[in-house]
Tab-separated table of C-alpha atoms in Angstrom:
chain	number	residue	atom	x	y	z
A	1212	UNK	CA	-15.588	19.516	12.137
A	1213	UNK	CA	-15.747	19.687	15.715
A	1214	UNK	CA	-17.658	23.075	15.492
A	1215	UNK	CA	-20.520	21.575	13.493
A	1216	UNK	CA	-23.172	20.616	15.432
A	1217	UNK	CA	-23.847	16.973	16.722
A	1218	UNK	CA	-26.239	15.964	14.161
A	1219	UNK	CA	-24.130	17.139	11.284
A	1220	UNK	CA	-21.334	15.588	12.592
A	1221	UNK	CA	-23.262	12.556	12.589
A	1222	UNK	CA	-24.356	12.571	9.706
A	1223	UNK	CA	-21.288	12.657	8.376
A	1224	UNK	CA	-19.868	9.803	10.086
A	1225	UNK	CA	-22.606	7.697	8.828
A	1226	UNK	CA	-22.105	8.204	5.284
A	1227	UNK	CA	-18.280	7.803	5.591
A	1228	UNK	CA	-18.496	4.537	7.573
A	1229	UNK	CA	-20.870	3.565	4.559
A	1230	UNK	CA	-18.701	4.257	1.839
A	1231	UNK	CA	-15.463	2.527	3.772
A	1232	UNK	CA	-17.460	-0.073	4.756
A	1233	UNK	CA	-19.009	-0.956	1.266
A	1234	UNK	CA	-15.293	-0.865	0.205
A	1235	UNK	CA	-13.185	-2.807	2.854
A	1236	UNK	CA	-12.728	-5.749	0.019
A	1237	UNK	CA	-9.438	-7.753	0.912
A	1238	UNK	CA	-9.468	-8.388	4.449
A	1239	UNK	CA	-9.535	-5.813	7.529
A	1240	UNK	CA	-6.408	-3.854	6.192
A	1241	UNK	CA	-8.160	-1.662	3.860
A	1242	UNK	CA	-9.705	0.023	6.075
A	1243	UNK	CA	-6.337	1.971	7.228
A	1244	UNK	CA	-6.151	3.636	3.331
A	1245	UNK	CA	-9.582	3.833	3.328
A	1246	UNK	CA	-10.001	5.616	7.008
A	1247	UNK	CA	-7.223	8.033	5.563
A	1248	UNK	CA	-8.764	9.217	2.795
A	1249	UNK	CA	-12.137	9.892	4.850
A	1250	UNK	CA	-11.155	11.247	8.061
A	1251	UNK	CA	-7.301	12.940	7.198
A	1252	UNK	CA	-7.662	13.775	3.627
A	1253	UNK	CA	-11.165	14.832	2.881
A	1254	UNK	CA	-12.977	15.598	6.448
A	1255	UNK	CA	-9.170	16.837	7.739
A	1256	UNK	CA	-10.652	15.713	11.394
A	1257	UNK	CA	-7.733	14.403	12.770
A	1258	UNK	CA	-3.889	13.928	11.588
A	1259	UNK	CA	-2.447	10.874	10.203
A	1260	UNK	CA	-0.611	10.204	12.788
A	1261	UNK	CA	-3.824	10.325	15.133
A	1262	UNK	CA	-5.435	7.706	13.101
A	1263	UNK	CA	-2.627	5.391	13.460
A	1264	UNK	CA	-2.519	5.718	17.165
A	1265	UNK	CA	-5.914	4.899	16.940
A	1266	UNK	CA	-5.230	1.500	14.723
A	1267	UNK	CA	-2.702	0.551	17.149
A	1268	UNK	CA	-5.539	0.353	19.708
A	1269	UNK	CA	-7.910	-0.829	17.811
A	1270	UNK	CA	-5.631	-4.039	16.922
A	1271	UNK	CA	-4.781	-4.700	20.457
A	1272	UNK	CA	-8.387	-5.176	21.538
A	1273	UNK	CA	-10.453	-8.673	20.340
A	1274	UNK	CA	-12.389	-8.747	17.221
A	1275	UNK	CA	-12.655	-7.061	14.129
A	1276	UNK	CA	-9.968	-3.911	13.603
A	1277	UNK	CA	-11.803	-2.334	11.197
A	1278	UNK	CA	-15.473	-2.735	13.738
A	1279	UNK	CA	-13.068	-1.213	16.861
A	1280	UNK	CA	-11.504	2.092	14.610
A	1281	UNK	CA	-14.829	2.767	13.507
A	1282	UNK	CA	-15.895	2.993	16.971
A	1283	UNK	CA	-12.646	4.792	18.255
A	1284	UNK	CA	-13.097	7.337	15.035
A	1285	UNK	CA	-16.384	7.815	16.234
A	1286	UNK	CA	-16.309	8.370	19.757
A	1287	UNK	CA	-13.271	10.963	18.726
A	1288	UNK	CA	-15.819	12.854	15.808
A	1289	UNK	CA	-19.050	12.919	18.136
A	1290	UNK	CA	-18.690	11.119	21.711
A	1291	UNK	CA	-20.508	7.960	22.567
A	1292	UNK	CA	-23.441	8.433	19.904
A	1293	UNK	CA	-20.947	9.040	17.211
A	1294	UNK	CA	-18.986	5.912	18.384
A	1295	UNK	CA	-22.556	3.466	18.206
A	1296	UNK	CA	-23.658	5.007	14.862
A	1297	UNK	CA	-20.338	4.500	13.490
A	1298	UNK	CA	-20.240	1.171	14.331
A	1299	UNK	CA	-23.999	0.364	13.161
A	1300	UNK	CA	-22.579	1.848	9.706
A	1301	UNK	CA	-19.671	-0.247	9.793
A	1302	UNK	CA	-21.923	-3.395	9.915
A	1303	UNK	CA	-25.123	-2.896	7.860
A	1304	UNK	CA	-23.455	-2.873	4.304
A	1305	UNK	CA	-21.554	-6.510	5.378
A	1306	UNK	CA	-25.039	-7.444	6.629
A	1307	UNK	CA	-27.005	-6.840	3.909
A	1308	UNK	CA	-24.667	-7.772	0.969
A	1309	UNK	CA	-24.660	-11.317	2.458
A	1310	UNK	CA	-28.008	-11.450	2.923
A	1311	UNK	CA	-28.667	-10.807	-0.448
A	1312	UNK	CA	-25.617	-13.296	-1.585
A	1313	UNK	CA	-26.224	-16.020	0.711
A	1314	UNK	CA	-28.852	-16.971	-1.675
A	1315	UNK	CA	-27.029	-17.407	-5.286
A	1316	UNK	CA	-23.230	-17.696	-3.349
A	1317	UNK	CA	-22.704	-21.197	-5.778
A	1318	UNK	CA	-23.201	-19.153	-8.955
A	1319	UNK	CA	-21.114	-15.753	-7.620
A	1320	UNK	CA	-18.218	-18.255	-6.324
A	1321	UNK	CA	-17.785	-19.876	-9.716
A	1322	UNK	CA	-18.588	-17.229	-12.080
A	1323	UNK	CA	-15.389	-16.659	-14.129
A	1324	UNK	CA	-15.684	-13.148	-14.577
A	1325	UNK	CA	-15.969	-12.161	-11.173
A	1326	UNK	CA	-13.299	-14.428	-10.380
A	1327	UNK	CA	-10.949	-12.760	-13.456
A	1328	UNK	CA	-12.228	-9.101	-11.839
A	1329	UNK	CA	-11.065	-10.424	-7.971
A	1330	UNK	CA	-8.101	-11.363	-9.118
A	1331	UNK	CA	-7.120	-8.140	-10.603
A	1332	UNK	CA	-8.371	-5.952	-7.849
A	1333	UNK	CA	-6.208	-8.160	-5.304
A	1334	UNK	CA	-3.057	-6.901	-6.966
A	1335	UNK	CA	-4.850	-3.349	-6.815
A	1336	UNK	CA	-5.552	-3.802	-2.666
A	1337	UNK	CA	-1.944	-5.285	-2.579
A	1338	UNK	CA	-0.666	-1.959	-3.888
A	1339	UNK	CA	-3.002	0.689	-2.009
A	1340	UNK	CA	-1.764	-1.011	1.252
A	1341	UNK	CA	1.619	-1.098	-0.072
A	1342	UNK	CA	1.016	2.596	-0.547
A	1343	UNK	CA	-0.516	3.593	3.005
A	1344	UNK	CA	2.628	1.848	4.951
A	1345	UNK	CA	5.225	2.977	3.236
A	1346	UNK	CA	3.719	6.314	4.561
A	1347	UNK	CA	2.971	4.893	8.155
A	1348	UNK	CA	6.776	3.682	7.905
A	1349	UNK	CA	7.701	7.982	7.316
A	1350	UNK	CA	5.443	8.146	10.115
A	1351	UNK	CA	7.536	6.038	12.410
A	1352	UNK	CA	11.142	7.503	10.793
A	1353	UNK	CA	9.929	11.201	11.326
A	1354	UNK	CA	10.272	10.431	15.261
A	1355	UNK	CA	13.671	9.813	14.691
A	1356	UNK	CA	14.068	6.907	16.794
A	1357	UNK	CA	15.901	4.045	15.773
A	1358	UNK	CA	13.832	1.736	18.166
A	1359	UNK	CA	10.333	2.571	15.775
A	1360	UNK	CA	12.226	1.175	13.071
A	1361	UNK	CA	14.005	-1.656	14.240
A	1362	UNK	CA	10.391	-2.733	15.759
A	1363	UNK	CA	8.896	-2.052	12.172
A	1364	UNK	CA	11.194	-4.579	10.591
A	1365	UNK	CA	11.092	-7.195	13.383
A	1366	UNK	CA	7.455	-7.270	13.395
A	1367	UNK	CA	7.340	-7.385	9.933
A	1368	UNK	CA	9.346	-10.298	9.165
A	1369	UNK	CA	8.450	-12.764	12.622
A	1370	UNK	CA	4.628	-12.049	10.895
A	1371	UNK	CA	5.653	-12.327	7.430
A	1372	UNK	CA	8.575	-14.428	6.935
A	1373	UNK	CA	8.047	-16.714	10.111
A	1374	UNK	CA	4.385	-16.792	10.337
A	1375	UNK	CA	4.351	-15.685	14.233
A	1376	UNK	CA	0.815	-14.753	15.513
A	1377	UNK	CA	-0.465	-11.308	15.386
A	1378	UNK	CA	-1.276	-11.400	18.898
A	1379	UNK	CA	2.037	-12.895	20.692
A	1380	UNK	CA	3.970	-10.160	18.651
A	1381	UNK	CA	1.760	-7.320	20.519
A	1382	UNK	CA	1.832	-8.616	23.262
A	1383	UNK	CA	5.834	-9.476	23.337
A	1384	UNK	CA	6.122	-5.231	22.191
A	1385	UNK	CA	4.024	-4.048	24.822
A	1386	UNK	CA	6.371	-6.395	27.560
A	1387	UNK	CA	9.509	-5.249	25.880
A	1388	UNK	CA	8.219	-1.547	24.823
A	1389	UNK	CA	6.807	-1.201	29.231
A	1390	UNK	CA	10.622	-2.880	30.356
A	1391	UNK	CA	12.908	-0.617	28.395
A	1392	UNK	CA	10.775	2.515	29.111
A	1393	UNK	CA	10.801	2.242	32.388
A	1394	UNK	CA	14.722	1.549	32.313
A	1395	UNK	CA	14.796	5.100	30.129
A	1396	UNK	CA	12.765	7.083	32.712
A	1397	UNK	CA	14.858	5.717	35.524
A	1398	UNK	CA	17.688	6.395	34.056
A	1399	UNK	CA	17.064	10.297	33.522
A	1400	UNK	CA	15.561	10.667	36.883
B	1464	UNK	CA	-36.874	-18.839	19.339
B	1465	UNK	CA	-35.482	-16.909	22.455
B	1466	UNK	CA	-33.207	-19.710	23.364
B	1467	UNK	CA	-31.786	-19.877	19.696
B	1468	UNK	CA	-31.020	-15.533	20.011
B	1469	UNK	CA	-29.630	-16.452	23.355
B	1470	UNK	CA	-27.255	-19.724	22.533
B	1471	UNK	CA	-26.515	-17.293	19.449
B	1472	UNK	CA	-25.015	-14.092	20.997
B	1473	UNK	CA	-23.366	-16.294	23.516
B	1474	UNK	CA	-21.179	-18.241	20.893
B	1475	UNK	CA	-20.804	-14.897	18.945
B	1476	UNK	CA	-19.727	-12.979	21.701
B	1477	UNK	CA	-16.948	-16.011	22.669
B	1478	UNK	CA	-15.986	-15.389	19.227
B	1479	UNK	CA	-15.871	-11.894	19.028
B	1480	UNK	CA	-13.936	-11.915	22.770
B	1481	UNK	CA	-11.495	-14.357	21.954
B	1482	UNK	CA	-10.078	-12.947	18.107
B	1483	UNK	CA	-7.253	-10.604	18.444
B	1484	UNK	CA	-5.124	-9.479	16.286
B	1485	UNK	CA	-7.528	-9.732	13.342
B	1486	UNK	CA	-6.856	-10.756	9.776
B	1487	UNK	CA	-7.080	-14.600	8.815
B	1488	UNK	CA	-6.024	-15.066	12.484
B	1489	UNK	CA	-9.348	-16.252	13.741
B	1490	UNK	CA	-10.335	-18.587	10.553
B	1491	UNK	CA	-9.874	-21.617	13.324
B	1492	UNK	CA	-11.428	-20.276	16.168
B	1493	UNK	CA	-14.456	-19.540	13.833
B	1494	UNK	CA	-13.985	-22.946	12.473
B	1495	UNK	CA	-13.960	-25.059	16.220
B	1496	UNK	CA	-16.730	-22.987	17.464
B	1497	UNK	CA	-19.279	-23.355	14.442
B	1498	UNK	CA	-18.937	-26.171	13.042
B	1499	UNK	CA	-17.067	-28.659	15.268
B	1500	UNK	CA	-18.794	-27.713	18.256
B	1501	UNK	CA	-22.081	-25.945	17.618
B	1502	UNK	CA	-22.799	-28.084	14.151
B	1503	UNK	CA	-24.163	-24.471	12.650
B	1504	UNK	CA	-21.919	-24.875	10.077
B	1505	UNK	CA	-21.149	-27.776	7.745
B	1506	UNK	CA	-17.508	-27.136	6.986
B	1507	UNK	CA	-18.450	-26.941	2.953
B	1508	UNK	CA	-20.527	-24.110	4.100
B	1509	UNK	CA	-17.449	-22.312	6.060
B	1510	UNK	CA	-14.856	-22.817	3.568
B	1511	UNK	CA	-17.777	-21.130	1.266
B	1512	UNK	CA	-18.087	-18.221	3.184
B	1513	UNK	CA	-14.579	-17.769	3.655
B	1514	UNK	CA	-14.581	-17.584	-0.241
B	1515	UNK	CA	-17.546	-14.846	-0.010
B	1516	UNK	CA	-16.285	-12.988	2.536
B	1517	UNK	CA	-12.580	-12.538	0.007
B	1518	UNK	CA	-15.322	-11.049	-2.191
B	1519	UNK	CA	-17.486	-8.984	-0.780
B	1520	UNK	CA	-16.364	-6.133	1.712
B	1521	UNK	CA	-16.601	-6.254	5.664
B	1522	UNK	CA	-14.697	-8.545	7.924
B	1523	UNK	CA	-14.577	-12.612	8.110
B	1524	UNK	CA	-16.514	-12.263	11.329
B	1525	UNK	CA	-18.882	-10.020	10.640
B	1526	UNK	CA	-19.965	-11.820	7.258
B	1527	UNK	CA	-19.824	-15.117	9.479
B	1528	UNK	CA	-22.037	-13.743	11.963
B	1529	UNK	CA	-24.267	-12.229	9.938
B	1530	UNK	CA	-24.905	-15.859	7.868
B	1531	UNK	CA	-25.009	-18.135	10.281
B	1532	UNK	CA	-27.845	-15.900	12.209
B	1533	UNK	CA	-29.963	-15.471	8.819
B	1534	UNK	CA	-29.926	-18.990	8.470
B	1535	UNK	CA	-30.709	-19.851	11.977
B	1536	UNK	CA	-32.900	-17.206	12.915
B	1537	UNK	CA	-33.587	-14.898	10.720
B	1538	UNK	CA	-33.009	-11.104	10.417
B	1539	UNK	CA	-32.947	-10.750	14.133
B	1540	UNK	CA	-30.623	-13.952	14.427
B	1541	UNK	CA	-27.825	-11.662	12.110
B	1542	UNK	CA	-28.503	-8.376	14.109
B	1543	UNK	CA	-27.961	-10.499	17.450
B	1544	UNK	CA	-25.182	-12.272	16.148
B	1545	UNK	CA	-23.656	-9.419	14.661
B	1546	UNK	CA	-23.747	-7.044	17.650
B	1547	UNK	CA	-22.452	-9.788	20.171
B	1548	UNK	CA	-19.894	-10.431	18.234
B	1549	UNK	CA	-18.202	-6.608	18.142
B	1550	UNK	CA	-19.718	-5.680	21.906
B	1551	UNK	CA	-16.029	-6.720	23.531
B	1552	UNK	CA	-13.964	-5.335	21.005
B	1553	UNK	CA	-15.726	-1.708	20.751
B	1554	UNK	CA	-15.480	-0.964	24.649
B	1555	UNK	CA	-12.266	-2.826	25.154
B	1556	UNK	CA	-10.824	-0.329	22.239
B	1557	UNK	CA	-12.884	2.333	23.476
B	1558	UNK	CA	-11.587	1.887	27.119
B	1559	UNK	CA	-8.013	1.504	25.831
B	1560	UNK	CA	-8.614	4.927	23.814
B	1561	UNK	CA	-9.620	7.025	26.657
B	1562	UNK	CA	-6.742	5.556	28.517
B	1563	UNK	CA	-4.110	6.817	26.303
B	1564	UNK	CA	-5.984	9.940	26.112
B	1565	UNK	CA	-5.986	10.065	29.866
B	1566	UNK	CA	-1.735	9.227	30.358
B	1567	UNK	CA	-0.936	11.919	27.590
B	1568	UNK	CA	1.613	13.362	29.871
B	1569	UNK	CA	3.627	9.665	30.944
B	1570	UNK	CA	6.687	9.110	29.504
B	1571	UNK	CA	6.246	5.549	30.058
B	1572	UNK	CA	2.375	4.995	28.464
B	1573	UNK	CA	2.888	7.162	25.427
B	1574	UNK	CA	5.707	5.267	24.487
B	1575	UNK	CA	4.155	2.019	24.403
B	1576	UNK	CA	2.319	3.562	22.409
B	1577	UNK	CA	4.719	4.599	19.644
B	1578	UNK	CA	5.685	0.803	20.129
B	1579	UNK	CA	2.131	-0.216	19.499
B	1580	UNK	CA	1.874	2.502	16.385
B	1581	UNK	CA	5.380	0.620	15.163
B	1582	UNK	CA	3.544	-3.133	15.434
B	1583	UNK	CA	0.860	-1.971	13.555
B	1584	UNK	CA	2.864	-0.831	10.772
B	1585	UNK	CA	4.794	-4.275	10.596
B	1586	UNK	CA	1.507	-5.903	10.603
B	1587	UNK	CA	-0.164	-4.236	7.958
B	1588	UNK	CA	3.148	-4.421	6.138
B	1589	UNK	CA	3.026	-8.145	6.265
B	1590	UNK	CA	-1.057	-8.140	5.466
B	1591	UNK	CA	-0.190	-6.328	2.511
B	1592	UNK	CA	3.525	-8.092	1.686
B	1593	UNK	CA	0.722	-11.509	1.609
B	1594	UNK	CA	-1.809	-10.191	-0.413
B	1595	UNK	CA	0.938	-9.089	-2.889
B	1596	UNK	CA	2.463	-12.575	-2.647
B	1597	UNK	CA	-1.188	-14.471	-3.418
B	1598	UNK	CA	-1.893	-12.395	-6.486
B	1599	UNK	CA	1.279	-13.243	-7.651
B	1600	UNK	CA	1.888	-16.824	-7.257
B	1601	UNK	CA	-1.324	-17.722	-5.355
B	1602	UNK	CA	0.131	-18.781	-1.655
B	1603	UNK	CA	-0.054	-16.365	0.996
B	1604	UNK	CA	3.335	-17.362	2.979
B	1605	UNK	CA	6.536	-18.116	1.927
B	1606	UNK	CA	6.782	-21.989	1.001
B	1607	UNK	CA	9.415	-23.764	-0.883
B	1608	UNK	CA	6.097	-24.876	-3.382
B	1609	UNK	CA	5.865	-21.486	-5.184
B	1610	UNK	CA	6.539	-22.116	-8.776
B	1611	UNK	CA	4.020	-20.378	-10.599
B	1612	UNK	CA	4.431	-15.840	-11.085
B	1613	UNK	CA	2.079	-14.301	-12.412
B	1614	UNK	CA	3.139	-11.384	-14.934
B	1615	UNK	CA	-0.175	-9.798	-14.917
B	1616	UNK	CA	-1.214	-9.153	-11.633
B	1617	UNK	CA	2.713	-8.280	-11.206
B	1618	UNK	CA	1.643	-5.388	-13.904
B	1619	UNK	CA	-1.343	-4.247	-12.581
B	1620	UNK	CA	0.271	-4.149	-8.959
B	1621	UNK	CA	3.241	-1.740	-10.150
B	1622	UNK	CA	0.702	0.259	-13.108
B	1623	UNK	CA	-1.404	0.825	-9.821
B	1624	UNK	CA	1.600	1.678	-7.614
B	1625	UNK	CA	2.418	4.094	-9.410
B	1626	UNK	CA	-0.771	5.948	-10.058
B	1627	UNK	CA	-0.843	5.899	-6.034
B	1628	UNK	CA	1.888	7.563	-5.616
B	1629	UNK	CA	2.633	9.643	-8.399
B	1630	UNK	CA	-0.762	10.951	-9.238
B	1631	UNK	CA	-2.601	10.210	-5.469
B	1632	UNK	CA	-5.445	8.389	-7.484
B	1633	UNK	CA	-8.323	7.657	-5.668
B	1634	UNK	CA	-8.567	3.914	-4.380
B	1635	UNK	CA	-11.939	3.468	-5.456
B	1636	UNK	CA	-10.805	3.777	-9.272
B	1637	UNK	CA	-7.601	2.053	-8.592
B	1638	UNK	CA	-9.538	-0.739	-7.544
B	1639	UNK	CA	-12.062	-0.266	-10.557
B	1640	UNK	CA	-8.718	-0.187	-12.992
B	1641	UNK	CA	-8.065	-3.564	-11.237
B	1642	UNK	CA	-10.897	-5.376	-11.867
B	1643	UNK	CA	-11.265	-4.321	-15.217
B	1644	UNK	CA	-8.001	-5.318	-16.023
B	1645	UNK	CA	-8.542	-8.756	-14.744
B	1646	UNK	CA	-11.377	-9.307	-16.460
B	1647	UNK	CA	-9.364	-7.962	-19.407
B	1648	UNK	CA	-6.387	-10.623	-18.672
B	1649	UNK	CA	-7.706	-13.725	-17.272
């Protein structure tokens, strides 16, 4: 990709931040599945485990994760330009689907049938992200550490099982990742 | 007009500054700003769009931003609204992006890292453990009042599972198979 030239490249990142944004249904998280099959599977611009470093950033800074990857996927596919278009993709479908629906929401939120449909593709969306961590979780056990893992499950259950917010966890790892680091590179010094 | 685009971006862009960590998260802070402080929202209206927004793709702040600006000032209300609201987060993760790529060779930086790639795999594993959890008995935590399970979003869950892994379907038909099949059940 990087040897096509800028507008191509684009281009391209237009029409992919369309189609992920015109399917991110559920909440921000399917946007990690969906980012997967754009970027690693079918435009093979960057590895997995690329795009996950880049969701780890992208969830550390304020507002929405899946506005902030678009704009770090971006930036990586075709500098600054790449990053703003990206992010002006990312936006418009959102923008114009509730302009449209803001007029007739009453009828949409009661109609049974979308309702019945919704409730069927939630256990879909549960199941796709199901599916993209269990292979972010091989991502994490192919380093071998037993740290990744053990910060995998913690995380997991304080957000999970206790309900602890998103942002005290990150900010707890990055304090506990910086300390114990630091102790490491000491210590081989 | 001007002072409505301006009093807009400014609440948007406290918004958009403020949310970390995504997700249902910032439902309050949304909440306080619009329609306990600013009145731009009657809370019937919120709780509505909260319901749209579980329908329709993009995130809860986006759709929010992009409402309350139609209906207070038009096309160029949502545009305003819309970019103030992301401005912080792009070049904060931009910033933060460059300065990973910048540290490649510390010891010390690329291993917060891995510790930051490890969070967000918790995170979305507990996103996703919820979602699971709300199709199936219809609360999104773990309370002591879940009595209800729901066999058929249980089966669509595990049919769809394993056309995912077994087959690598694509998620837009898995999705498709989904909705069909709730229409189909319920």
């Amino acid at each position: 990709m990087q040897n096509k030239s800028l507008l191509y490249r684009l281009m391209w990142l237009f029409k992919a931040n369309i189609i992920i944004s015109c399917m991110a249904i559920g909440g921000g998280y399917m946007i990690m599945p969906l980012m997967k099959k754009q970027f690693v599977e079918k435009g093979q611009i960057f590895t997995f485990d690329e795009l996950i470093e880049m969701y780890a950033i992208s969830q550390s800074a304020p507002g929405a994760i899946a506005i902030n990857l678009s704009a770090i996927t971006g930036y990586r596919v075709a500098g600054i330009l790449g990053a703003i278009l990206s992010c002006i993709a990312a936006v418009l479908p959102p923008l114009v689907i509730i302009s449209i629906v803001a007029t007739c929401y009453q009828q949409l939120i009661n109609n049974h049938a979308i309702n019945a449909a919704l409730k069927g593709m939630m256990a879909a969306i549960a199941a796709i992200i199901i599916d993209v961590v269990i292979e972010m979780g091989k991502n994490v056990a192919r380093t071998k550490e037993p740290l990744g893992l053990v910060t995998v499950a913690v995380i997991f259950f304080a957000a999970f099982v206790f309900d602890v917010n998103a942002i005290l966890l990150i900010v707890s790892a990055l304090v506990f990742y910086t300390i114990i680091l630091n102790i490491q590179a000491r210590g081989q010094k | 007009m001007t002072s409505t685009l301006w009093e807009l971006g400014l609440k948007f862009w406290q918004i958009g500054s403020f949310s970390i960590g995504g997700g249902y998260a910032i439902i309050a802070l949304i909440e306080d700003i619009l329609v306990n402080q600013e009145h731009w929202l009657t809370m019937k209206e919120y709780t509505d769009i909260i319901a749209i927004s579980q329908m329709t793709p993009g995130p809860l702040a986006i759709n929010t931003s992009s409402f309350v600006g139609l209906k207070h000032a038009g096309i160029l209300g949502a545009i305003v609204a819309t970019f103030s609201c992301v401005v912080t987060g792009v070049v904060v993760a931009l910033s933060g992006y460059n300065f990973f790529n910048t540290h490649r060779n510390s010891f010390v930086i690329m291993g917060v890292l891995r510790g930051l790639k490890a969070v967000a795999t918790g995170l979305i594993g507990s996103a996703g453990a919820g979602i699971l959890l709300l199709s199936l008995t219809g609360h999104n935590t773990l309370t002591s009042s879940i009595n209800s399970f729901d066999a058929y979003a249980f089966g669509v869950m595990v049919v769809s599972m394993f056309l995912l892994r077994r087959y690598k379907l694509n998620s837009i038909f898995i999705m498709l198979l989904g909705a069909c099949a709730g229409i189909a059940f319920y």
